[in-house]
XYZ file of C-alpha atoms in Angstrom:
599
model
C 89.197 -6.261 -83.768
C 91.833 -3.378 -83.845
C 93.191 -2.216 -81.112
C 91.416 1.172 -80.793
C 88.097 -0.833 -80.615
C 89.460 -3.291 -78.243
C 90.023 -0.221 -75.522
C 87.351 1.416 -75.912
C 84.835 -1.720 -75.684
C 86.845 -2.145 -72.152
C 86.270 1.323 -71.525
C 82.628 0.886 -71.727
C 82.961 -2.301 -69.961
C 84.541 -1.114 -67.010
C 81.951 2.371 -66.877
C 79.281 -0.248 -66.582
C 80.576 -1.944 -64.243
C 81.260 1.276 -61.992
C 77.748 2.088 -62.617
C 76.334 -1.148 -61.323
C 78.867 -1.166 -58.441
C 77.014 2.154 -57.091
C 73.574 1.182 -58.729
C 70.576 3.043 -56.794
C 73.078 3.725 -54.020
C 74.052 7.055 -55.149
C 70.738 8.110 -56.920
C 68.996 11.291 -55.621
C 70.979 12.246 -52.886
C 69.406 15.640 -54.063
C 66.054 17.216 -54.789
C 67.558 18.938 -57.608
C 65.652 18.190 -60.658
C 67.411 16.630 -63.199
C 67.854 18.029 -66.295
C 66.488 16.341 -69.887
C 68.836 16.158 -72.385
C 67.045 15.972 -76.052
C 68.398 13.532 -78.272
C 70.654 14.870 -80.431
C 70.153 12.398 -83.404
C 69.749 13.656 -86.987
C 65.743 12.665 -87.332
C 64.497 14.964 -84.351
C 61.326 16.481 -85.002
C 60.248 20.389 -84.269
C 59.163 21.215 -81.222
C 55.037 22.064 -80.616
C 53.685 24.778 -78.894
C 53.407 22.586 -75.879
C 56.857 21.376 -75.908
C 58.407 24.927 -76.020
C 55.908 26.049 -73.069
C 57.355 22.912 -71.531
C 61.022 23.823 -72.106
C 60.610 27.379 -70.924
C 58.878 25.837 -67.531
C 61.891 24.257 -67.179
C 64.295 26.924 -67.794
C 62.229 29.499 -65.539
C 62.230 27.089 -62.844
C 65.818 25.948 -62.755
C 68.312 27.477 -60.103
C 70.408 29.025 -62.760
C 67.270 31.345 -64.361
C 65.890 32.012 -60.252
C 69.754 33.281 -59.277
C 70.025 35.672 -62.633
C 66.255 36.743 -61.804
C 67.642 37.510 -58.274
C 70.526 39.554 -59.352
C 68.617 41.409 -61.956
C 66.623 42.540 -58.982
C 69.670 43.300 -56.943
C 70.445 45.538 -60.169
C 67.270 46.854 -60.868
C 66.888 48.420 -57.489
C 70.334 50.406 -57.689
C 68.781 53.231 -59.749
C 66.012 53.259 -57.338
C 68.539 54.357 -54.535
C 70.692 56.821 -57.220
C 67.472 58.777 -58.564
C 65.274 59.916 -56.541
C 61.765 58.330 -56.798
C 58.034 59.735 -56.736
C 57.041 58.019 -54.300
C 59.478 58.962 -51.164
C 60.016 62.776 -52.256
C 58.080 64.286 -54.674
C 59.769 67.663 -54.166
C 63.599 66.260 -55.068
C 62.223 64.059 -58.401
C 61.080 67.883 -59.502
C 64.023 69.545 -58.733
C 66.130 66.896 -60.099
C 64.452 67.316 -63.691
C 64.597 71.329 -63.376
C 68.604 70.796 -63.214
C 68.476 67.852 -65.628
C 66.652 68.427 -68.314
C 68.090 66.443 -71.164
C 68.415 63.216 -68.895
C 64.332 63.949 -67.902
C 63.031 62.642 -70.953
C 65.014 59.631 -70.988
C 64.049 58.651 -67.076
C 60.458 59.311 -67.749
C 60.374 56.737 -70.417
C 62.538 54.124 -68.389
C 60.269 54.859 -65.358
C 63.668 55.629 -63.192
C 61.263 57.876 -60.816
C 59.209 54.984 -60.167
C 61.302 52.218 -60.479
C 59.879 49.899 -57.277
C 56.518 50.397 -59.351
C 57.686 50.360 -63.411
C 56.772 47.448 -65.569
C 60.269 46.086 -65.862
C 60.456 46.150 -61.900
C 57.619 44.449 -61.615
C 58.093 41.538 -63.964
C 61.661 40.489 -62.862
C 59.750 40.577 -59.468
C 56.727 38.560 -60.464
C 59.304 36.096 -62.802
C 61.311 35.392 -59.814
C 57.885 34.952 -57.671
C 56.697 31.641 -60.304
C 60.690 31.047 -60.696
C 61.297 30.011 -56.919
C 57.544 28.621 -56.664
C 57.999 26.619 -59.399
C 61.251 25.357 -58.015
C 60.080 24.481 -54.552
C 56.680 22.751 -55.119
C 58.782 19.419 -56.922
C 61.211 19.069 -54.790
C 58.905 19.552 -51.491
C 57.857 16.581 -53.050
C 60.685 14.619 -54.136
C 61.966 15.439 -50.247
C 59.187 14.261 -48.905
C 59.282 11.075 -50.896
C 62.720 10.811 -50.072
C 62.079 10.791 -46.153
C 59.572 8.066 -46.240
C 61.475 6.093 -48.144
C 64.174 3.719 -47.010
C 67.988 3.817 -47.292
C 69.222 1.511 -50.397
C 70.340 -1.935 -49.972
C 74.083 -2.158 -50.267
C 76.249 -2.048 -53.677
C 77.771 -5.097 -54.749
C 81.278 -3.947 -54.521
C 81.654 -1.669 -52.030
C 85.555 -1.150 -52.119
C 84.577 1.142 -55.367
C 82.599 3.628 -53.019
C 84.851 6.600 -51.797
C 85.326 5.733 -48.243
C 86.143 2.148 -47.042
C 87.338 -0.181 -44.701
C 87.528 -3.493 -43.675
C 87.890 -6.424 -40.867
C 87.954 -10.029 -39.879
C 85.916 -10.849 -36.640
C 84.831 -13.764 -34.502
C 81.300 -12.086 -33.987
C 78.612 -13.611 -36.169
C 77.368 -11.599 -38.677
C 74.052 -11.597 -37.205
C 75.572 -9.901 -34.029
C 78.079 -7.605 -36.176
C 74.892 -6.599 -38.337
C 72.255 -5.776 -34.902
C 75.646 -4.073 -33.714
C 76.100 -1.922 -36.482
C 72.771 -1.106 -36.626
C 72.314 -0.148 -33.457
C 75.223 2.466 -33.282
C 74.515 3.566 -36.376
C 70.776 4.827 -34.872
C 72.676 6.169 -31.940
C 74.595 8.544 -34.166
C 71.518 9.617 -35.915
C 71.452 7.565 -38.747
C 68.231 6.736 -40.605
C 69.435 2.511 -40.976
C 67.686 -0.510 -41.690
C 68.662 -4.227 -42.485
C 68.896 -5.226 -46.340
C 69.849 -8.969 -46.788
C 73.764 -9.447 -45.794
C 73.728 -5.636 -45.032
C 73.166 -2.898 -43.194
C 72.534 0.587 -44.754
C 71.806 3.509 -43.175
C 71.777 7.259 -44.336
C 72.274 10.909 -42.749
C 72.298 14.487 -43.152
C 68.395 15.093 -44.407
C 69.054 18.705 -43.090
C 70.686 19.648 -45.972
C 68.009 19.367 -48.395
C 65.897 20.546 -45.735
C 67.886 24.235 -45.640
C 67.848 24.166 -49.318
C 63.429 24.300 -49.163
C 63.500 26.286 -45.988
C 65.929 28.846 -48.269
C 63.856 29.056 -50.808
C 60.478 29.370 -48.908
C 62.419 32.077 -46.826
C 62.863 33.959 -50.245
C 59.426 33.565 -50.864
C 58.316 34.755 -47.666
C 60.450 38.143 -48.161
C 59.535 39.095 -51.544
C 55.743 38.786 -49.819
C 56.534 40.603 -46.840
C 58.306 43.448 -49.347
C 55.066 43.687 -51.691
C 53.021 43.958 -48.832
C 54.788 46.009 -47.414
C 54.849 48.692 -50.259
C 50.724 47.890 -51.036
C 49.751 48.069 -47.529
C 52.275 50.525 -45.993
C 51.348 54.039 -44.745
C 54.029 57.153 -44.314
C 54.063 60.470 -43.267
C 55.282 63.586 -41.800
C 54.568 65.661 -38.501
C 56.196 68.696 -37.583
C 55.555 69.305 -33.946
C 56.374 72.255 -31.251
C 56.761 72.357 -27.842
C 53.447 71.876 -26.660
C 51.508 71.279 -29.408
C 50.285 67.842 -29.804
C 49.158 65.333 -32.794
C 46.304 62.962 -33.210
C 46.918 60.214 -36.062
C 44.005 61.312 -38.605
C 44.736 61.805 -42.024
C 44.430 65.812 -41.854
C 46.783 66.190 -39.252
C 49.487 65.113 -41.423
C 52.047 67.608 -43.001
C 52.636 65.196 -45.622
C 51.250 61.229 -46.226
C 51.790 58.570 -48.498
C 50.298 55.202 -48.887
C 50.633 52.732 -50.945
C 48.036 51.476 -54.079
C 45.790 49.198 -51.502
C 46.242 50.868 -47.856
C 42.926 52.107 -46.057
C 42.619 55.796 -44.672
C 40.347 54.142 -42.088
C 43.500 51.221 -40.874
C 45.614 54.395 -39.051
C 45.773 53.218 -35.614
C 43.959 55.508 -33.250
C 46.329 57.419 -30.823
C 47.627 60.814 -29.804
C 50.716 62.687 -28.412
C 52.175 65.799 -27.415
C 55.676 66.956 -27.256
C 56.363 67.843 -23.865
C 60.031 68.966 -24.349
C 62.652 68.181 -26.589
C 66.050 68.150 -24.993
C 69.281 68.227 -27.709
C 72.626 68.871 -26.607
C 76.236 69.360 -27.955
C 79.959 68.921 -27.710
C 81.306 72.477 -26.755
C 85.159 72.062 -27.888
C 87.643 69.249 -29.923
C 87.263 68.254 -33.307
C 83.846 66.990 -32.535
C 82.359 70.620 -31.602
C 78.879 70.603 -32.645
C 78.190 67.141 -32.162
C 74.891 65.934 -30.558
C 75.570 64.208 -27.440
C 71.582 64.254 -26.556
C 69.013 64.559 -28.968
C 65.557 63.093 -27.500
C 61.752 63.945 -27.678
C 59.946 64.007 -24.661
C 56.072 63.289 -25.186
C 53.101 62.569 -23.396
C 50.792 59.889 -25.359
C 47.621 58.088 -25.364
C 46.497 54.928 -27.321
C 42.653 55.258 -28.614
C 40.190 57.819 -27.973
C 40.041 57.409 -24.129
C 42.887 55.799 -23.607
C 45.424 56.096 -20.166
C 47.520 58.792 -20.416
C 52.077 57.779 -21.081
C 55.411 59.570 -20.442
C 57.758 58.397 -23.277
C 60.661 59.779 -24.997
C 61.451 59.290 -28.661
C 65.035 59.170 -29.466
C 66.983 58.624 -33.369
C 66.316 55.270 -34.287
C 64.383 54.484 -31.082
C 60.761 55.166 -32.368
C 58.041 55.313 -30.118
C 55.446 52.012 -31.125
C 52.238 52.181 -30.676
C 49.665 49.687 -31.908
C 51.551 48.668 -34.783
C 52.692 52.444 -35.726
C 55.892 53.502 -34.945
C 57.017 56.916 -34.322
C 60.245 58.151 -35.465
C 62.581 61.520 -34.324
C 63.872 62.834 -37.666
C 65.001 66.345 -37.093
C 64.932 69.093 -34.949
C 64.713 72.870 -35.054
C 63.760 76.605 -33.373
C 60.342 78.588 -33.336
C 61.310 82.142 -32.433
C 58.103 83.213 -30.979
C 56.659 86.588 -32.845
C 53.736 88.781 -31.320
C 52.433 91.416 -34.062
C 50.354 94.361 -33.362
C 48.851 96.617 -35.473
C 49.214 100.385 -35.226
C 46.582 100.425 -32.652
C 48.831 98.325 -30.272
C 45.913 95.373 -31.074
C 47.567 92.168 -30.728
C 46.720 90.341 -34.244
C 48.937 87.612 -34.073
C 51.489 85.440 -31.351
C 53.195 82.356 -32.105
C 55.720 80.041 -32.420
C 56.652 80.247 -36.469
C 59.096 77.364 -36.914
C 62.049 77.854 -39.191
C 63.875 75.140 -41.698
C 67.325 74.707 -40.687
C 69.713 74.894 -43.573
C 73.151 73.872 -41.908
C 74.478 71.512 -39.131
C 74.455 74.761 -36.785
C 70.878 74.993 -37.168
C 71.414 78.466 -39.201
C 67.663 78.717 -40.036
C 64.985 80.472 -42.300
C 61.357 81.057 -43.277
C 58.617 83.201 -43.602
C 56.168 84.884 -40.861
C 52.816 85.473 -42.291
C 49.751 87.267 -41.186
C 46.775 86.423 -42.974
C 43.852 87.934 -41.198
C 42.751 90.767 -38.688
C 45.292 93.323 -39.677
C 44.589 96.596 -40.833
C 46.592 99.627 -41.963
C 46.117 102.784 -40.560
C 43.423 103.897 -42.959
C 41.586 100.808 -41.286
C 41.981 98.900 -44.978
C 42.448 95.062 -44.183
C 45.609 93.524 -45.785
C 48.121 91.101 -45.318
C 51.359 91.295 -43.490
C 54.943 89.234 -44.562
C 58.355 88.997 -43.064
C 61.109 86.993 -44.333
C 63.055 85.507 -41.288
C 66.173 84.204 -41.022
C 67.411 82.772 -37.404
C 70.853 81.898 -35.785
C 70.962 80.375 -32.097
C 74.274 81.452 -31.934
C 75.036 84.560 -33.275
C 78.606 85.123 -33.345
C 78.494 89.342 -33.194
C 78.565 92.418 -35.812
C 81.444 92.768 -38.016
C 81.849 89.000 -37.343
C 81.010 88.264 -41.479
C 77.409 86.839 -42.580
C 74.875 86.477 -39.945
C 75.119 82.598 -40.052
C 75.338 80.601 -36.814
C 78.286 79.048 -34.947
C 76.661 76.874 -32.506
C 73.567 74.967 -32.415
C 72.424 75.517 -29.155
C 70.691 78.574 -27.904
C 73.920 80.147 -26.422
C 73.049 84.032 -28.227
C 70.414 83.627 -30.522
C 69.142 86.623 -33.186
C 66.277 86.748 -35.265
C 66.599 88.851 -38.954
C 63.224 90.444 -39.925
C 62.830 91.814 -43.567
C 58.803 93.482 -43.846
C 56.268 93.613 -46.513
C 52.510 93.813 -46.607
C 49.666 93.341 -49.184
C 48.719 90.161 -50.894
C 50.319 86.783 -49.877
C 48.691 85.208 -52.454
C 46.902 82.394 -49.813
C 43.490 83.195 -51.028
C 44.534 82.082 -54.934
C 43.312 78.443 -54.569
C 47.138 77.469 -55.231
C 49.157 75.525 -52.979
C 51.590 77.424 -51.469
C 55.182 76.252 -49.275
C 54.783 77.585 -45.767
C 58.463 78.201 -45.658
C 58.353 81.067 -48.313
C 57.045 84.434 -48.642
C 55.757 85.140 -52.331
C 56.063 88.777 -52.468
C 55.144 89.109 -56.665
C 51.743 91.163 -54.846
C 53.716 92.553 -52.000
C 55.090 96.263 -51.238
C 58.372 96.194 -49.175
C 58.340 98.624 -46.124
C 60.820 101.527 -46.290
C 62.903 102.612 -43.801
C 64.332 106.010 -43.850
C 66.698 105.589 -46.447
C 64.195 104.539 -48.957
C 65.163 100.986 -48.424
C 63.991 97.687 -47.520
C 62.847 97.754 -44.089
C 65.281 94.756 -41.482
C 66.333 94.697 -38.551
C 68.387 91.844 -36.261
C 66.568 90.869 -32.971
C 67.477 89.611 -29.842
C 64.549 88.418 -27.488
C 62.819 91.186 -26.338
C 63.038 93.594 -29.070
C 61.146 94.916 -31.748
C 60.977 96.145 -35.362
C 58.187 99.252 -35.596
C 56.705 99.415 -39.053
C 56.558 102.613 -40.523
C 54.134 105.366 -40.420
C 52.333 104.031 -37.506
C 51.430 100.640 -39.601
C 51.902 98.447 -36.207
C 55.087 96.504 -34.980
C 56.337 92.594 -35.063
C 58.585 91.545 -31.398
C 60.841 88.563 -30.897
C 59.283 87.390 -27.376
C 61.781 83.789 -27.192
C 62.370 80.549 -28.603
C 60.643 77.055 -29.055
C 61.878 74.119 -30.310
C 60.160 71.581 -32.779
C 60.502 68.137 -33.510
C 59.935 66.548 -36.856
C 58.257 63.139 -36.442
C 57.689 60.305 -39.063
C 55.042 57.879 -38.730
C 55.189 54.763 -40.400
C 52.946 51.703 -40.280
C 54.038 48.591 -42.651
C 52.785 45.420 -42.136
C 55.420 43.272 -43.268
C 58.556 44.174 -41.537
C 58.449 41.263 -39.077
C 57.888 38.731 -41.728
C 61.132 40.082 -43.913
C 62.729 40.094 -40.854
C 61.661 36.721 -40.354
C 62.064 35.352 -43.521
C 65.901 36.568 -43.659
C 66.669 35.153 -40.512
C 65.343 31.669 -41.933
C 66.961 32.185 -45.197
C 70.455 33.151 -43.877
C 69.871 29.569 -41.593
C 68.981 27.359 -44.673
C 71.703 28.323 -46.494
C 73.936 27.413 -43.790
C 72.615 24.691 -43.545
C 72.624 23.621 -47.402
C 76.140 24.579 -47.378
C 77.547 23.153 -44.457
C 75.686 20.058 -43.661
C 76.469 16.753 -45.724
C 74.318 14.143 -47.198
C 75.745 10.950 -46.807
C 75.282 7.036 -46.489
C 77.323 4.017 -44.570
C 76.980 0.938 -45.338
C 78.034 -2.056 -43.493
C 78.491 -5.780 -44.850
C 79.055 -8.767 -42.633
C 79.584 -12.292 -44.029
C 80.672 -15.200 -43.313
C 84.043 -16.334 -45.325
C 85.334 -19.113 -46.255
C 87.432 -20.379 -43.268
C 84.655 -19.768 -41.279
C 85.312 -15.745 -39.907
C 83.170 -12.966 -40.340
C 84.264 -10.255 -42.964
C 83.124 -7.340 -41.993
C 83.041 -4.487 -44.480
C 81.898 -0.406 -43.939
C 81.744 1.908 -47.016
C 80.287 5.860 -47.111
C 79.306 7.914 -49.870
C 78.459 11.652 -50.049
C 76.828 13.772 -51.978
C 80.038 15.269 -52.876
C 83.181 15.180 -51.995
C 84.029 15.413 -48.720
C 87.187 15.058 -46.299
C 85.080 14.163 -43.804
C 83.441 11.289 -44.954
C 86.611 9.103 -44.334
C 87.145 10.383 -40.927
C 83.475 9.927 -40.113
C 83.771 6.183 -41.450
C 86.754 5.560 -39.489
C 84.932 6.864 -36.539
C 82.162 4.331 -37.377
C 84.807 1.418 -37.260
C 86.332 2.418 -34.187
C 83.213 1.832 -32.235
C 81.999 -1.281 -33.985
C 85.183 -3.029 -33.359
C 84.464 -2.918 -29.915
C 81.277 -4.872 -30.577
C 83.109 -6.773 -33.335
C 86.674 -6.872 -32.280
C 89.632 -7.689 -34.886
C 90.161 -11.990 -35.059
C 93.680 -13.097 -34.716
C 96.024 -12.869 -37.834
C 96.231 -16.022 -39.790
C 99.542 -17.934 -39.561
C 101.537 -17.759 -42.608
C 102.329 -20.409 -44.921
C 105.621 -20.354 -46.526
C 104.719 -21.042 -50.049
C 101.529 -18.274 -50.389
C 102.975 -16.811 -52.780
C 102.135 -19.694 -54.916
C 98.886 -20.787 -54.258
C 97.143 -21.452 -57.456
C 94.499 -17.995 -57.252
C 97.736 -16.474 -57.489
C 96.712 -14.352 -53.921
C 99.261 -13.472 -51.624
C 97.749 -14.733 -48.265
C 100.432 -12.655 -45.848
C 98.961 -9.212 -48.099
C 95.395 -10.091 -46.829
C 96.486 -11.021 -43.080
C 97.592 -7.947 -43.120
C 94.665 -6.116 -44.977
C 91.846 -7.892 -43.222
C 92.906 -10.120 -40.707
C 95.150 -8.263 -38.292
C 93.255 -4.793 -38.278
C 90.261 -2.519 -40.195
C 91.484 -0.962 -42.770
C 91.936 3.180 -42.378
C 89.105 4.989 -44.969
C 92.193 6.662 -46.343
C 94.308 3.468 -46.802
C 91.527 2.306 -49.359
C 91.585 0.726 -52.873
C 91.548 3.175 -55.668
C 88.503 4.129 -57.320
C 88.069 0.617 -59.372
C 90.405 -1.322 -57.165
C 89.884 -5.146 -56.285
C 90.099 -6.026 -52.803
């Protein structure tokens, strides 16, 4: 035989050997499924139908096809917070394809204004759904299995484990085993007695975070699909003392989502009292809200007990489930218009859209019914309107404000009258005077009619045609109210997933083994070996932690004299080498035989 042949038999030799030396010792320290590797000889056959629908099960369950499902979802949900989407503001997805109209086309047919609802979305989230399913149903299993099974008997070399030491001791092996045993269930070891040995195993936590990570996934992408199917969302723009009662017509604005019930809103009621905002007066932070709060009086049910609470940014008030939250804030200049009899038509708080941090506002005053011109001809009155809180003065630039507080505010009427277009069937934004069927009052320059007003005063229309006054200011409070059901679960389920992984990561798997025999002279060898599911620093330091205390059980038996001719006894052993190794002291986990090693 040559002498390539020769090594490599002894190759093969000695990897059997190591195998047997471990043998079911270091199987399935993991759930982890292992993988099937297809023979790779010439004569393989095709595959069937039902062997590729096996193979793909495989792949789709595996942890490398659930962690690129999970970051294609990571991905596919960036778009969602770039564009804006359908179903949070369908105002912004149509302005967005007015200014983008060659990019519109191309959206549509990716479904980028829907993404959290597009088929794409959807099947990367129902994929990684069956992915992490499919993953934790066999290994629950295996797990399971795995904790009502036993620890395996001990290999029958242990100085080829990782970690190991050894000992001579007077004790009896009986005694050194009950000893070992013992501690080794003090420490929290899972042990038991097998023959000559004692084997005992630790660290079931780790495989438990790994399930309880998983599951915790699970439990958020359900919590986040119920969430969306089941969630409810709208809008409330509220005065000071005006009130709103959760039914689905008192909404500005409401969305749902594909499986939510009109007749689920949770029955309650409230009324702003007062809302109270105010703001740094000087330094680089001028402007600033300091307090911004909504004081409201509310009532759960029809006949329920009447509550003080105050609603503050990201304090909502809850109630029942629904939670309301303080979203913005703005002015009402109150407006009392009178036609050219002196006939009060219309007074009211008309609340304005702020359209800069200084609360620089605008809108549209519109009366729709019991005016009449002074031929007695019913028609429609308009006034654009555009409000500053704090009006910094004439000849002071563009009327915009320069505080948001009410330190000196003005209100800018421009007047018109005829057909606001209400009546057309069409909706129509509250916020904006269509004046396409309007006639602009004159003044006496032939020109629009406007005026700025402080409280108090008022703009007379023309030829006796009546007159609109600026009485004061209210504020209003835009409200959101929100009800989804699966917040507490995501919550939940991140909490537990953030632990499991913690847990996978940091805990270790291991098992300890520990040999007592009787030798030849009569002593008790004592032998203690660990091995991890990976590599580990630890594990040695552990181990030698596990000798310490059994030696006090099991202490150290006196050296062996030496003879002067060991270095010639026929074995060829050099009996002053193993005084030393196993006689005198245990052997340090680090000071232990290479991998392969005889002791």
């Amino acid at each position: 035989m040559s002498k390539a042949n020769s090594t490599s038999t002894r190759q093969r030799e000695e990897e059997d050997e190591h195998g047997s030396a471990h043998g079911e010792a270091g199987e399935q320290l993991s759930t982890a499924p292992r993988e099937e590797r297809p023979d790779t000889g010439a004569g393989v056959p095709a595959m069937s139908v039902i062997g590729w629908v096996r193979w793909f099960w495989r792949q789709l369950t595996s942890m490398r096809v659930a962690l690129i499902l999970l970051f294609l979802l990571s991905l596919g949900a960036i778009p969602g917070s770039l564009i804006p989407q359908t179903s949070v503001d369908d105002m912004k997805v149509q302005a967005f394809k007015e200014q983008h109209t060659t990019l519109t086309p191309v959206y549509e047919a990716l479904q980028l204004f829907d993404v959290y609802s597009s088929v794409w979305f959807s099947a990367i989230y129902i994929l990684l759904f069956v992915s992490l399913i499919g993953c934790i149903v066999p290994r629950t299993g295996q797990f399971v299995g795995q904790l009502r099974s036993r620890p395996p008997g001990a290999p029958k070399r242990l100085t080829r484990l990782p970690a190991y030491t050894t000992w001579r001791t007077e004790a009896e092996p009986e005694e050194v085993r009950a000893a070992a045993l013992a501690m080794l269930r003090g420490r929290r070891f899972r042990g038991h007695e097998v023959g000559d040995a004692v084997a005992a195993e630790k660290g079931y936590l780790r495989e438990a975070g790994n399930l309880v990570f998983h599951i915790a996934l699970i439990v958020m992408l359900i919590a986040f699909a119920s969430g969306q199917l089941f969630k409810s969302e709208g809008g409330k723009l509220v005065v000071e003392g005006d009130g709103f009662s959760n039914t689905l017509t008192q909404y500005d604005d409401f969305k749902s989502g594909s499986l939510y019930d009109a007749d689920s809103l949770a029955p309650f009621s409230f009324v702003l009292d007062d809302f109270v905002g105010t703001y740094e007066k000087s330094g680089p932070q001028r402007g600033t809200p300091r307090t911004f709060e909504a004081r409201v009086t509310y009532a759960e049910g029809a006949d329920g007990a009447e509550r003080k609470g105050v609603i503050k940014v990201n304090e909502p008030l809850v109630v029942d489930g629904t939670k309301v939250y303080l979203i913005a804030h703005g002015y009402a200049p109150v407006v009392t218009v009178r036609d050219g009899t002196g006939k009060v038509v219309s007074k009211s708080a008309v609340p304005l859209l702020p359209i800069d941090n200084n609360i620089t506002s605008s809108g549209a005053i519109k009366v729709m019914d019991g005016y009449k011109d002074k031929n007695g001809k019913k028609t429609q009155l308009g006034f654009k309107a555009f409000f500053v809180p704090t009006f910094a003065g004439h000849g002071k630039g563009q009327m915009f404000s320069q505080f948001p507080a009410l330190d000196f505010p003005v209100l800018a009427l421009s007047a018109y009258q005829g057909s606001l277009g209400v009546d057309s069937g069409l909706a129509q934004n509250v916020y904006q005077l269509d004046t396409s069927k309007m006639k602009e009052f004159k003044d006496k320059d032939g020109e629009l009619l406007k005026k700025m007003l402080m409280p108090g005063e008022k703009l007379d229309l023309p030829d006796g045609a009546g007159s609109i006054t600026y009485e004061g200011t209210e504020e209003w409070a835009s409200f959101q109210i929100s009800q989804q059901p699966g917040n507490g679960w995501a919550l939940g389920g991140a909490i537990a997933a953030i632990a499991g992984l913690a847990a996978s990561l940091f805990i270790q798997r291991r098992r300890v083994w520990v040999r007592a025999v009787r030798g030849a002279d009569g002593v008790t060898v004592v032998e203690m070996a660990g091995l991890g599911r990976s590599e580990s620093a630890k594990l040695p330091e552990e181990l030698g932690d596990l000798s310490a205390a059994l030696v006090t059980t099991a202490p150290v038996a006196p050296a062996a004299p030496e003879e002067p001719d060991a270095a010639d006894t026929p074995d060829g052993s050099a009996a002053t080498d193993a005084t030393n190794e196993a006689g005198s002291r245990p052997v340090h986990p680090a000071e232990a035989p290479a991998e392969g090693a005889e002791k």
